[in-house]
Amino acid sequence: MQLYNKLSAKERAVLIEKAGKDRLTLSFYQYAKINNPQEFRDQLFLVWDTLDVLGRIYVANEGINGQLSLPADRFQEFKSHLDTIDFLKDIRLNIAIEQDNMSFLKLKVKVRNKIVADGLNDDTFDVTNKGVHVGAEKFNELIEDNDTVLVDMRNHYESEIGHFKNAVTPDVDTFRESLDIIEEDLKEHKEDKNLVMYCTGGIRCEKASAYFKHKGFKNVFQLEGGIIEYTRQIKENELENKFIGKNFVFDDRRAEKISDDVIAQCHQCGKPADVHTNCANDACHLLFIQCDECKVEMDNCCSTNCQDINALPYEEQKALRKGQGNSNDIFKKGRADYLPFKKDLRNIYDSLKKDKS
Ligand SMILES: [Zn+2]
Ligand SMILES: [Zn+2]
């Protein structure tokens, strides 16, 4: 019985290429009580491996959070399998707009303490007392209301390339950090403003909305299914799109274009750009925005220093890295003092100041 991925990303890419079949990229999550996450994880792996599912899935006592891809012609089988599991029956699957057959190259199903590393102690508040879930149409109405503060619950490198018009985009590296900043900045408005929040697929708002209610906010709303589901509803129901730029996603595609606006700039030269580069130096892997010209000039690196190291023979690079930890954890970064055009996104009071003046 094989319970773990055995192929390398490269070998997998060749197989996908050879198969020549369209793949679907999708994501879903569910908070549910799972008593034996390891056993559940093994069952999922066995079935999904036979369906040629690839992706990154977290399983915990509190539920499941998955981002994955699978051959389009096996979608029904996959769906039928989900329907055999109580808490996944008829679950909303967020299907990606831009398809990329190479969005995932391994199947990794991992048991974790939590399905989102939210840094919260869930015992201190009622996680089931959530905000009001709203769809795209109601959301559009709410965010035009003068008594609404719209908050982006994602991190700086996500909101930098795309966000809703007039949203507050806290300049944070982690979800946990944003909670305190938002609470502090909006403490005068716990009762008189609507706190409306959104994130990529809705999962972060599930906890955030309960947390803010616990902290005394009276009118808390969250965008159902996040930006992904919003975009789908906008298209299906021909509603006005109020999202500008790109939606950052956590797979190899990195982002989906939602509107044609390019709202960010190259961190190296300042030109309009919204494509993230993962610095080619294996000891760095900084995630930053780089335009096509700088990409060529800098050999996909974030600095001349990284460029020099990256140009060394592999063995020499390895020797230099010795003793340093693995820095593959790229999404934790996305900041460096030497990038002159990395924007400060802290604009939390803007929307409030506007209607006072
Ligand atoms: Zn540039
Ligand atoms: Zn670098």
Coordinates of N, CA and C and ligand atoms in Angstrom, one line a residue, residues 279 281 284 286 302-303 306 338, ligand 2:
C279 N 12.9 34.3 -6.0 CA 14.3 34.6 -6.3 C 15.0 33.2 -6.6
N281 N 18.0 32.3 -6.4 CA 19.1 31.8 -5.5 C 18.4 30.9 -4.4
C284 N 17.8 31.9 -0.9 CA 17.0 33.1 -0.7 C 15.5 32.8 -0.9
L286 N 13.3 34.6 -2.0 CA 12.4 35.8 -1.7 C 11.3 35.9 -2.7
C302 N 16.7 38.6 -6.8 CA 16.2 39.8 -6.1 C 17.2 40.8 -5.8
S303 N 18.5 40.4 -6.0 CA 19.6 41.4 -5.7 C 20.9 40.9 -6.5
C306 N 22.4 37.9 -4.7 CA 21.8 36.6 -5.1 C 22.2 36.2 -6.5
Y338 N 16.3 46.2 0.7 CA 17.0 46.7 -0.5 C 16.1 46.7 -1.8
Ligands
ZN2 ZN 17.4 36.7 -3.5

